[in-house]
């Protein structure tokens, strides 16, 4: 006898990285010295003041209590100041901000708040897989709008409009885009919002990469006079090396924030106070923090470009964010074959583009979350003609 499971389990698969990283761990256990350039988990530490604040706050009376569903007022103020200083967007800290435990969490809550089962959400192809999982778990229909290299991975607005039928409730957008590293611009945001207005749907930008290797961070919320039609999620995971802290934010109109709060407050009971205080410190850091961070990412990216050259992969130098998205050599059928070739013959793991959708089939994604020494080691392995470092 086995316990019967819910039908929704049939609609999703275990997350790719959860499966593949288990395989990588097994190879390591078998003695292979695997270099992991697969995952975007920042390896550099948060600012020392952030860690200090966390430790100090843990010791304060009351830090263990349940917290407000809306987050600390002081944290929301810190988010409002940060949005003003980074994006030049004014937010009312008491009404237009909802702290999140990372943007991944927000994807599910936003989907639940705005889409019924059987209605439709538009997602980019390729994209962060969590948009798809949320829709599948909630029985929401998915339609893909294709991003193509020849269009600099920007949306084709005519295609999007043709997909917006009466069942369409929401469009996901993600600029700077993961995995391609394409940067958005205000013109694209404005076009998306004009369409959202025309069709009476919501457009949600997922914006965790705007401070990585990007001179001009932009926000969808900067498009004027459209607050009913837009939401934006942001995160400290990448910009402040705080991925494991689980801290981010949702910003938008009071009405839309309240819709999401209605869902979220039924799932959790506020975020641990020391994390909110530490995150407030992080958001108050001056611009030298981002400069230092990006000096490191820049050096790493130069090395990953050399690695991609060695592997005969083609990439764009004007991309932003913490990945290098590269087209695989013609002799390989798919990014998966190429990724397996690297893993099994060179003990280097990089993510096949198909994980992010069909448009990523011929691509591979290298993460910049590895030290320069590690990337140099990967280059050396790929220079040698000797295959095989893995004992499978
Ligand atoms: C596009 C995109 N959105 C959201 C996330 C998740 O961010 P968080 O750590 O804030 O949940 C990621 C993480 O890899 C991502 O690539």
GROMACS .gro file of C-alpha atoms and ligand atoms in nm:
model
  408
    1UNK     CA    1   0.000   0.000   0.000
    2UNK     CA    2   0.131   0.344  -0.082
    3UNK     CA    3  -0.005   0.676   0.033
    4UNK     CA    4  -0.192   0.854  -0.245
    5UNK     CA    5  -0.043   1.191  -0.343
    6UNK     CA    6  -0.206   1.505  -0.481
    7UNK     CA    7  -0.241   1.535  -0.859
    8UNK     CA    8  -0.032   1.850  -0.857
    9UNK     CA    9   0.275   1.641  -0.787
   10UNK     CA   10   0.234   1.496  -1.134
   11UNK     CA   11   0.250   1.840  -1.289
   12UNK     CA   12   0.597   1.932  -1.160
   13UNK     CA   13   0.933   1.761  -1.148
   14UNK     CA   14   1.196   1.781  -0.883
   15UNK     CA   15   1.386   2.105  -0.944
   16UNK     CA   16   1.668   2.047  -1.197
   17UNK     CA   17   1.942   2.160  -0.960
   18UNK     CA   18   1.813   1.945  -0.680
   19UNK     CA   19   1.861   1.638  -0.903
   20UNK     CA   20   2.176   1.739  -1.091
   21UNK     CA   21   2.360   1.862  -0.783
   22UNK     CA   22   2.291   1.527  -0.619
   23UNK     CA   23   2.466   1.364  -0.918
   24UNK     CA   24   2.754   1.611  -0.889
   25UNK     CA   25   2.779   1.532  -0.515
   26UNK     CA   26   2.790   1.159  -0.597
   27UNK     CA   27   3.070   1.212  -0.849
   28UNK     CA   28   3.259   1.406  -0.583
   29UNK     CA   29   3.206   1.127  -0.335
   30UNK     CA   30   3.354   0.890  -0.592
   31UNK     CA   31   3.667   1.104  -0.589
   32UNK     CA   32   3.611   1.345  -0.879
   33UNK     CA   33   3.731   1.699  -0.821
   34UNK     CA   34   3.432   1.873  -0.977
   35UNK     CA   35   3.444   2.245  -1.049
   36UNK     CA   36   3.092   2.375  -1.011
   37UNK     CA   37   3.011   2.668  -1.241
   38UNK     CA   38   2.648   2.567  -1.247
   39UNK     CA   39   2.469   2.756  -0.979
   40UNK     CA   40   2.427   3.126  -0.901
   41UNK     CA   41   2.483   3.110  -0.526
   42UNK     CA   42   2.715   3.397  -0.429
   43UNK     CA   43   3.032   3.262  -0.269
   44UNK     CA   44   3.155   3.600  -0.144
   45UNK     CA   45   3.043   3.700   0.207
   46UNK     CA   46   2.797   3.972   0.299
   47UNK     CA   47   2.944   4.300   0.428
   48UNK     CA   48   3.096   4.257   0.780
   49UNK     CA   49   2.850   4.511   0.925
   50UNK     CA   50   2.563   4.295   0.805
   51UNK     CA   51   2.699   3.992   0.986
   52UNK     CA   52   2.768   4.201   1.299
   53UNK     CA   53   2.412   4.332   1.300
   54UNK     CA   54   2.274   3.981   1.263
   55UNK     CA   55   2.476   3.848   1.556
   56UNK     CA   56   2.395   4.150   1.774
   57UNK     CA   57   2.024   4.131   1.696
   58UNK     CA   58   2.008   3.760   1.777
   59UNK     CA   59   2.100   3.847   2.136
   60UNK     CA   60   1.832   4.111   2.184
   61UNK     CA   61   1.522   4.034   2.387
   62UNK     CA   62   1.224   3.973   2.164
   63UNK     CA   63   1.417   3.875   1.854
   64UNK     CA   64   1.264   3.529   1.881
   65UNK     CA   65   0.906   3.658   1.882
   66UNK     CA   66   0.668   3.632   1.589
   67UNK     CA   67   0.710   3.936   1.368
   68UNK     CA   68   0.466   4.157   1.182
   69UNK     CA   69   0.324   4.006   0.862
   70UNK     CA   70   0.421   4.328   0.686
   71UNK     CA   71   0.777   4.327   0.819
   72UNK     CA   72   0.945   4.582   1.044
   73UNK     CA   73   0.857   4.943   0.967
   74UNK     CA   74   1.232   5.023   0.979
   75UNK     CA   75   1.305   4.752   0.721
   76UNK     CA   76   1.035   4.883   0.487
   77UNK     CA   77   1.184   5.233   0.532
   78UNK     CA   78   1.527   5.094   0.441
   79UNK     CA   79   1.377   4.937   0.127
   80UNK     CA   80   1.206   5.264   0.033
   81UNK     CA   81   1.535   5.458   0.069
   82UNK     CA   82   1.718   5.196  -0.136
   83UNK     CA   83   1.461   5.207  -0.417
   84UNK     CA   84   1.493   5.586  -0.424
   85UNK     CA   85   1.872   5.586  -0.426
   86UNK     CA   86   1.923   5.299  -0.673
   87UNK     CA   87   1.626   5.333  -0.910
   88UNK     CA   88   1.493   5.683  -0.836
   89UNK     CA   89   1.156   5.530  -0.750
   90UNK     CA   90   0.948   5.676  -0.464
   91UNK     CA   91   0.766   5.417  -0.253
   92UNK     CA   92   0.545   5.465   0.050
   93UNK     CA   93   0.710   5.241   0.310
   94UNK     CA   94   0.386   5.189   0.500
   95UNK     CA   95   0.177   5.075   0.202
   96UNK     CA   96   0.375   4.991  -0.109
   97UNK     CA   97   0.634   4.740   0.015
   98UNK     CA   98   0.604   4.383   0.134
   99UNK     CA   99   0.921   4.207   0.258
  100UNK     CA  100   0.962   3.856   0.119
  101UNK     CA  101   1.169   3.554   0.209
  102UNK     CA  102   1.344   3.581  -0.126
  103UNK     CA  103   1.183   3.644  -0.460
  104UNK     CA  104   1.128   3.273  -0.525
  105UNK     CA  105   0.868   3.281  -0.249
  106UNK     CA  106   0.704   3.586  -0.403
  107UNK     CA  107   0.659   3.413  -0.737
  108UNK     CA  108   0.419   3.165  -0.582
  109UNK     CA  109   0.231   3.426  -0.376
  110UNK     CA  110   0.188   3.665  -0.669
  111UNK     CA  111   0.066   3.379  -0.890
  112UNK     CA  112  -0.186   3.275  -0.623
  113UNK     CA  113  -0.308   3.630  -0.570
  114UNK     CA  114  -0.372   3.717  -0.934
  115UNK     CA  115  -0.445   3.400  -1.133
  116UNK     CA  116  -0.722   3.143  -1.107
  117UNK     CA  117  -0.682   2.782  -1.220
  118UNK     CA  118  -0.745   2.766  -1.595
  119UNK     CA  119  -0.643   3.129  -1.653
  120UNK     CA  120  -0.322   3.212  -1.837
  121UNK     CA  121   0.013   3.358  -1.748
  122UNK     CA  122   0.274   3.461  -2.006
  123UNK     CA  123   0.634   3.370  -1.936
  124UNK     CA  124   0.953   3.433  -2.130
  125UNK     CA  125   1.133   3.146  -2.300
  126UNK     CA  126   1.403   3.105  -2.174
  127UNK     CA  127   1.333   3.195  -1.811
  128UNK     CA  128   1.385   3.119  -1.443
  129UNK     CA  129   1.199   2.787  -1.400
  130UNK     CA  130   1.016   2.892  -1.081
  131UNK     CA  131   0.762   3.096  -1.286
  132UNK     CA  132   0.663   2.772  -1.458
  133UNK     CA  133   0.653   2.562  -1.142
  134UNK     CA  134   0.424   2.808  -0.965
  135UNK     CA  135   0.182   2.805  -1.259
  136UNK     CA  136   0.188   2.426  -1.285
  137UNK     CA  137   0.129   2.375  -0.914
  138UNK     CA  138  -0.166   2.614  -0.927
  139UNK     CA  139  -0.315   2.474  -1.249
  140UNK     CA  140  -0.261   2.803  -1.430
  141UNK     CA  141  -0.210   2.779  -1.808
  142UNK     CA  142   0.131   2.878  -1.939
  143UNK     CA  143   0.201   3.051  -2.266
  144UNK     CA  144   0.557   3.127  -2.370
  145UNK     CA  145   0.676   3.438  -2.545
  146UNK     CA  146   1.007   3.371  -2.715
  147UNK     CA  147   1.321   3.568  -2.652
  148UNK     CA  148   1.573   3.534  -2.934
  149UNK     CA  149   1.938   3.616  -2.962
  150UNK     CA  150   1.878   3.805  -3.289
  151UNK     CA  151   1.647   4.039  -3.095
  152UNK     CA  152   1.899   4.074  -2.812
  153UNK     CA  153   1.674   3.853  -2.598
  154UNK     CA  154   1.417   4.131  -2.577
  155UNK     CA  155   1.046   4.059  -2.615
  156UNK     CA  156   0.866   4.084  -2.946
  157UNK     CA  157   0.565   4.294  -2.844
  158UNK     CA  158   0.350   4.179  -3.136
  159UNK     CA  159   0.398   3.819  -3.032
  160UNK     CA  160   0.310   3.901  -2.671
  161UNK     CA  161  -0.002   4.088  -2.777
  162UNK     CA  162  -0.114   3.796  -2.992
  163UNK     CA  163  -0.085   3.567  -2.689
  164UNK     CA  164  -0.292   3.794  -2.463
  165UNK     CA  165  -0.642   3.651  -2.492
  166UNK     CA  166  -0.928   3.696  -2.245
  167UNK     CA  167  -0.790   3.429  -2.013
  168UNK     CA  168  -0.458   3.608  -1.973
  169UNK     CA  169  -0.406   3.758  -1.626
  170UNK     CA  170  -0.036   3.823  -1.592
  171UNK     CA  171   0.297   3.862  -1.775
  172UNK     CA  172   0.626   3.770  -1.609
  173UNK     CA  173   0.924   3.973  -1.712
  174UNK     CA  174   1.279   3.958  -1.578
  175UNK     CA  175   1.525   4.229  -1.678
  176UNK     CA  176   1.817   4.211  -1.637
  177UNK     CA  177   1.734   3.871  -1.776
  178UNK     CA  178   1.845   3.540  -1.638
  179UNK     CA  179   1.989   3.327  -1.798
  180UNK     CA  180   2.084   3.538  -2.103
  181UNK     CA  181   2.218   3.845  -1.920
  182UNK     CA  182   2.022   4.074  -2.154
  183UNK     CA  183   1.958   4.411  -2.002
  184UNK     CA  184   1.616   4.569  -2.019
  185UNK     CA  185   1.552   4.934  -2.077
  186UNK     CA  186   1.278   5.181  -1.999
  187UNK     CA  187   1.146   5.161  -2.353
  188UNK     CA  188   1.083   4.787  -2.319
  189UNK     CA  189   0.927   4.834  -1.976
  190UNK     CA  190   0.702   5.107  -2.112
  191UNK     CA  191   0.585   4.889  -2.401
  192UNK     CA  192   0.503   4.605  -2.162
  193UNK     CA  193   0.311   4.836  -1.933
  194UNK     CA  194   0.118   4.994  -2.224
  195UNK     CA  195   0.010   4.645  -2.326
  196UNK     CA  196  -0.082   4.552  -1.968
  197UNK     CA  197  -0.298   4.864  -1.951
  198UNK     CA  198  -0.463   4.796  -2.283
  199UNK     CA  199  -0.544   4.434  -2.187
  200UNK     CA  200  -0.610   4.502  -1.818
  201UNK     CA  201  -0.351   4.256  -1.694
  202UNK     CA  202  -0.063   4.269  -1.451
  203UNK     CA  203   0.302   4.279  -1.553
  204UNK     CA  204   0.550   4.166  -1.289
  205UNK     CA  205   0.923   4.227  -1.316
  206UNK     CA  206   1.160   4.001  -1.126
  207UNK     CA  207   1.463   4.221  -1.070
  208UNK     CA  208   1.735   4.048  -0.863
  209UNK     CA  209   2.029   4.109  -1.100
  210UNK     CA  210   2.018   4.483  -1.162
  211UNK     CA  211   2.322   4.558  -0.946
  212UNK     CA  212   2.556   4.296  -1.088
  213UNK     CA  213   2.788   4.417  -1.364
  214UNK     CA  214   2.531   4.674  -1.465
  215UNK     CA  215   2.598   5.049  -1.484
  216UNK     CA  216   2.237   5.151  -1.509
  217UNK     CA  217   1.996   4.969  -1.277
  218UNK     CA  218   1.636   5.018  -1.388
  219UNK     CA  219   1.299   4.938  -1.236
  220UNK     CA  220   0.964   4.865  -1.396
  221UNK     CA  221   0.813   5.084  -1.125
  222UNK     CA  222   0.971   5.387  -1.288
  223UNK     CA  223   0.719   5.380  -1.569
  224UNK     CA  224   0.479   5.655  -1.467
  225UNK     CA  225   0.110   5.645  -1.390
  226UNK     CA  226   0.064   5.270  -1.404
  227UNK     CA  227   0.075   5.147  -1.048
  228UNK     CA  228  -0.236   4.929  -1.086
  229UNK     CA  229  -0.072   4.727  -1.361
  230UNK     CA  230   0.276   4.659  -1.226
  231UNK     CA  231   0.458   4.483  -0.948
  232UNK     CA  232   0.828   4.433  -0.897
  233UNK     CA  233   1.016   4.176  -0.693
  234UNK     CA  234   1.368   4.234  -0.576
  235UNK     CA  235   1.614   4.044  -0.363
  236UNK     CA  236   1.929   4.077  -0.153
  237UNK     CA  237   2.042   3.728  -0.259
  238UNK     CA  238   2.272   3.843  -0.539
  239UNK     CA  239   2.322   4.215  -0.479
  240UNK     CA  240   2.433   4.167  -0.116
  241UNK     CA  241   2.560   3.806  -0.112
  242UNK     CA  242   2.270   3.710   0.113
  243UNK     CA  243   2.111   3.421  -0.077
  244UNK     CA  244   2.091   3.195   0.229
  245UNK     CA  245   1.939   3.469   0.445
  246UNK     CA  246   1.622   3.446   0.234
  247UNK     CA  247   1.532   3.810   0.209
  248UNK     CA  248   1.374   4.014  -0.065
  249UNK     CA  249   1.080   4.240  -0.133
  250UNK     CA  250   0.770   4.301  -0.339
  251UNK     CA  251   0.688   4.658  -0.438
  252UNK     CA  252   0.383   4.808  -0.603
  253UNK     CA  253   0.052   4.982  -0.537
  254UNK     CA  254  -0.111   4.956  -0.195
  255UNK     CA  255  -0.398   4.761  -0.347
  256UNK     CA  256  -0.178   4.503  -0.518
  257UNK     CA  257   0.047   4.466  -0.215
  258UNK     CA  258  -0.259   4.399   0.000
  259UNK     CA  259  -0.381   4.129  -0.238
  260UNK     CA  260  -0.048   3.948  -0.200
  261UNK     CA  261  -0.041   4.004   0.177
  262UNK     CA  262  -0.375   3.827   0.201
  263UNK     CA  263  -0.211   3.516   0.056
  264UNK     CA  264   0.129   3.544   0.223
  265UNK     CA  265  -0.008   3.602   0.573
  266UNK     CA  266  -0.176   3.264   0.547
  267UNK     CA  267   0.157   3.096   0.473
  268UNK     CA  268   0.407   3.239   0.719
  269UNK     CA  269   0.425   3.454   1.028
  270UNK     CA  270   0.681   3.720   0.945
  271UNK     CA  271   1.054   3.705   0.891
  272UNK     CA  272   1.311   3.655   1.168
  273UNK     CA  273   1.380   4.003   1.312
  274UNK     CA  274   1.764   3.981   1.303
  275UNK     CA  275   1.746   3.902   0.931
  276UNK     CA  276   1.532   4.210   0.870
  277UNK     CA  277   1.775   4.424   1.072
  278UNK     CA  278   2.078   4.280   0.894
  279UNK     CA  279   1.908   4.335   0.557
  280UNK     CA  280   1.834   4.697   0.654
  281UNK     CA  281   2.207   4.745   0.718
  282UNK     CA  282   2.288   4.590   0.381
  283UNK     CA  283   2.050   4.821   0.195
  284UNK     CA  284   2.208   5.123   0.362
  285UNK     CA  285   2.560   5.039   0.238
  286UNK     CA  286   2.712   5.304   0.017
  287UNK     CA  287   2.798   5.256  -0.348
  288UNK     CA  288   3.150   5.133  -0.268
  289UNK     CA  289   2.991   4.798  -0.174
  290UNK     CA  290   2.859   4.744  -0.528
  291UNK     CA  291   3.184   4.873  -0.681
  292UNK     CA  292   3.396   4.621  -0.487
  293UNK     CA  293   3.156   4.339  -0.563
  294UNK     CA  294   3.158   4.418  -0.932
  295UNK     CA  295   3.536   4.446  -0.952
  296UNK     CA  296   3.546   4.081  -0.846
  297UNK     CA  297   3.269   3.977  -1.084
  298UNK     CA  298   3.439   4.160  -1.368
  299UNK     CA  299   3.767   3.972  -1.317
  300UNK     CA  300   3.578   3.646  -1.296
  301UNK     CA  301   3.378   3.724  -1.607
  302UNK     CA  302   3.696   3.794  -1.805
  303UNK     CA  303   3.822   3.451  -1.703
  304UNK     CA  304   3.493   3.280  -1.788
  305UNK     CA  305   3.507   3.447  -2.130
  306UNK     CA  306   3.853   3.288  -2.175
  307UNK     CA  307   3.707   2.954  -2.069
  308UNK     CA  308   3.425   2.993  -2.321
  309UNK     CA  309   3.683   3.081  -2.590
  310UNK     CA  310   3.878   2.763  -2.512
  311UNK     CA  311   3.556   2.567  -2.551
  312UNK     CA  312   3.467   2.736  -2.882
  313UNK     CA  313   3.153   2.885  -2.732
  314UNK     CA  314   3.020   3.221  -2.851
  315UNK     CA  315   2.892   3.486  -2.610
  316UNK     CA  316   2.794   3.853  -2.600
  317UNK     CA  317   3.018   4.093  -2.413
  318UNK     CA  318   2.744   4.346  -2.341
  319UNK     CA  319   2.547   4.124  -2.106
  320UNK     CA  320   2.495   4.190  -1.734
  321UNK     CA  321   2.428   3.983  -1.422
  322UNK     CA  322   2.622   3.697  -1.269
  323UNK     CA  323   2.630   3.447  -1.556
  324UNK     CA  324   2.791   3.407  -1.895
  325UNK     CA  325   2.538   3.270  -2.145
  326UNK     CA  326   2.718   3.109  -2.434
  327UNK     CA  327   2.623   2.936  -2.757
  328UNK     CA  328   2.768   2.584  -2.775
  329UNK     CA  329   2.989   2.469  -3.064
  330UNK     CA  330   2.797   2.345  -3.370
  331UNK     CA  331   2.917   1.986  -3.336
  332UNK     CA  332   2.705   1.937  -3.023
  333UNK     CA  333   2.333   1.870  -3.057
  334UNK     CA  334   2.232   2.031  -2.735
  335UNK     CA  335   2.357   2.219  -2.432
  336UNK     CA  336   2.281   1.906  -2.232
  337UNK     CA  337   2.524   1.697  -2.440
  338UNK     CA  338   2.783   1.970  -2.409
  339UNK     CA  339   2.730   2.006  -2.033
  340UNK     CA  340   2.762   1.629  -1.988
  341UNK     CA  341   3.078   1.629  -2.200
  342UNK     CA  342   3.227   1.894  -1.971
  343UNK     CA  343   3.114   1.717  -1.656
  344UNK     CA  344   3.227   1.369  -1.748
  345UNK     CA  345   3.547   1.457  -1.935
  346UNK     CA  346   3.670   1.772  -1.768
  347UNK     CA  347   3.496   1.757  -1.429
  348UNK     CA  348   3.349   2.102  -1.490
  349UNK     CA  349   2.980   2.153  -1.433
  350UNK     CA  350   2.789   2.427  -1.618
  351UNK     CA  351   2.414   2.445  -1.666
  352UNK     CA  352   2.261   2.339  -1.999
  353UNK     CA  353   2.039   2.615  -2.138
  354UNK     CA  354   1.743   2.381  -2.193
  355UNK     CA  355   1.678   2.400  -1.818
  356UNK     CA  356   1.544   2.749  -1.889
  357UNK     CA  357   1.335   2.657  -2.195
  358UNK     CA  358   1.352   2.544  -2.557
  359UNK     CA  359   1.509   2.872  -2.670
  360UNK     CA  360   1.808   2.779  -2.452
  361UNK     CA  361   1.866   2.443  -2.621
  362UNK     CA  362   2.189   2.540  -2.793
  363UNK     CA  363   2.332   2.734  -2.501
  364UNK     CA  364   2.514   2.678  -2.177
  365UNK     CA  365   2.522   2.899  -1.865
  366UNK     CA  366   2.842   2.955  -1.668
  367UNK     CA  367   2.808   3.103  -1.320
  368UNK     CA  368   3.045   3.371  -1.190
  369UNK     CA  369   3.004   3.241  -0.834
  370UNK     CA  370   3.346   3.080  -0.821
  371UNK     CA  371   3.686   3.223  -0.730
  372UNK     CA  372   3.936   3.332  -0.994
  373UNK     CA  373   4.160   3.039  -0.893
  374UNK     CA  374   3.875   2.798  -0.954
  375UNK     CA  375   3.795   2.941  -1.295
  376UNK     CA  376   4.164   2.932  -1.390
  377UNK     CA  377   4.171   2.564  -1.292
  378UNK     CA  378   3.871   2.504  -1.519
  379UNK     CA  379   4.050   2.681  -1.805
  380UNK     CA  380   4.359   2.466  -1.752
  381UNK     CA  381   4.153   2.150  -1.765
  382UNK     CA  382   3.987   2.260  -2.083
  383UNK     CA  383   4.321   2.346  -2.244
  384UNK     CA  384   4.448   1.993  -2.200
  385UNK     CA  385   4.359   1.741  -2.457
  386UNK     CA  386   4.353   1.476  -2.196
  387UNK     CA  387   4.000   1.383  -2.127
  388UNK     CA  388   3.872   1.258  -1.815
  389UNK     CA  389   3.910   1.333  -1.467
  390UNK     CA  390   3.597   1.168  -1.346
  391UNK     CA  391   3.568   0.818  -1.209
  392UNK     CA  392   3.210   0.727  -1.261
  393LIG     C1  393   1.552   3.534  -1.218
  393LIG     C2  394   1.557   3.490  -1.076
  393LIG     N1  395   1.458   3.527  -0.995
  393LIG     C3  396   1.459   3.491  -0.866
  393LIG     C4  397   1.558   3.412  -0.814
  393LIG     C5  398   1.551   3.371  -0.670
  393LIG     O1  399   1.597   3.469  -0.588
  393LIG     P1  400   1.576   3.462  -0.431
  393LIG     O2  401   1.700   3.407  -0.375
  393LIG     O3  402   1.550   3.603  -0.393
  393LIG     O4  403   1.457   3.375  -0.405
  393LIG     C6  404   1.663   3.370  -0.894
  393LIG     C7  405   1.768   3.284  -0.837
  393LIG     O5  406   1.846   3.221  -0.895
  393LIG     C8  407   1.662   3.410  -1.029
  393LIG     O6  408   1.759   3.372  -1.113
   0.00000   0.00000   0.00000
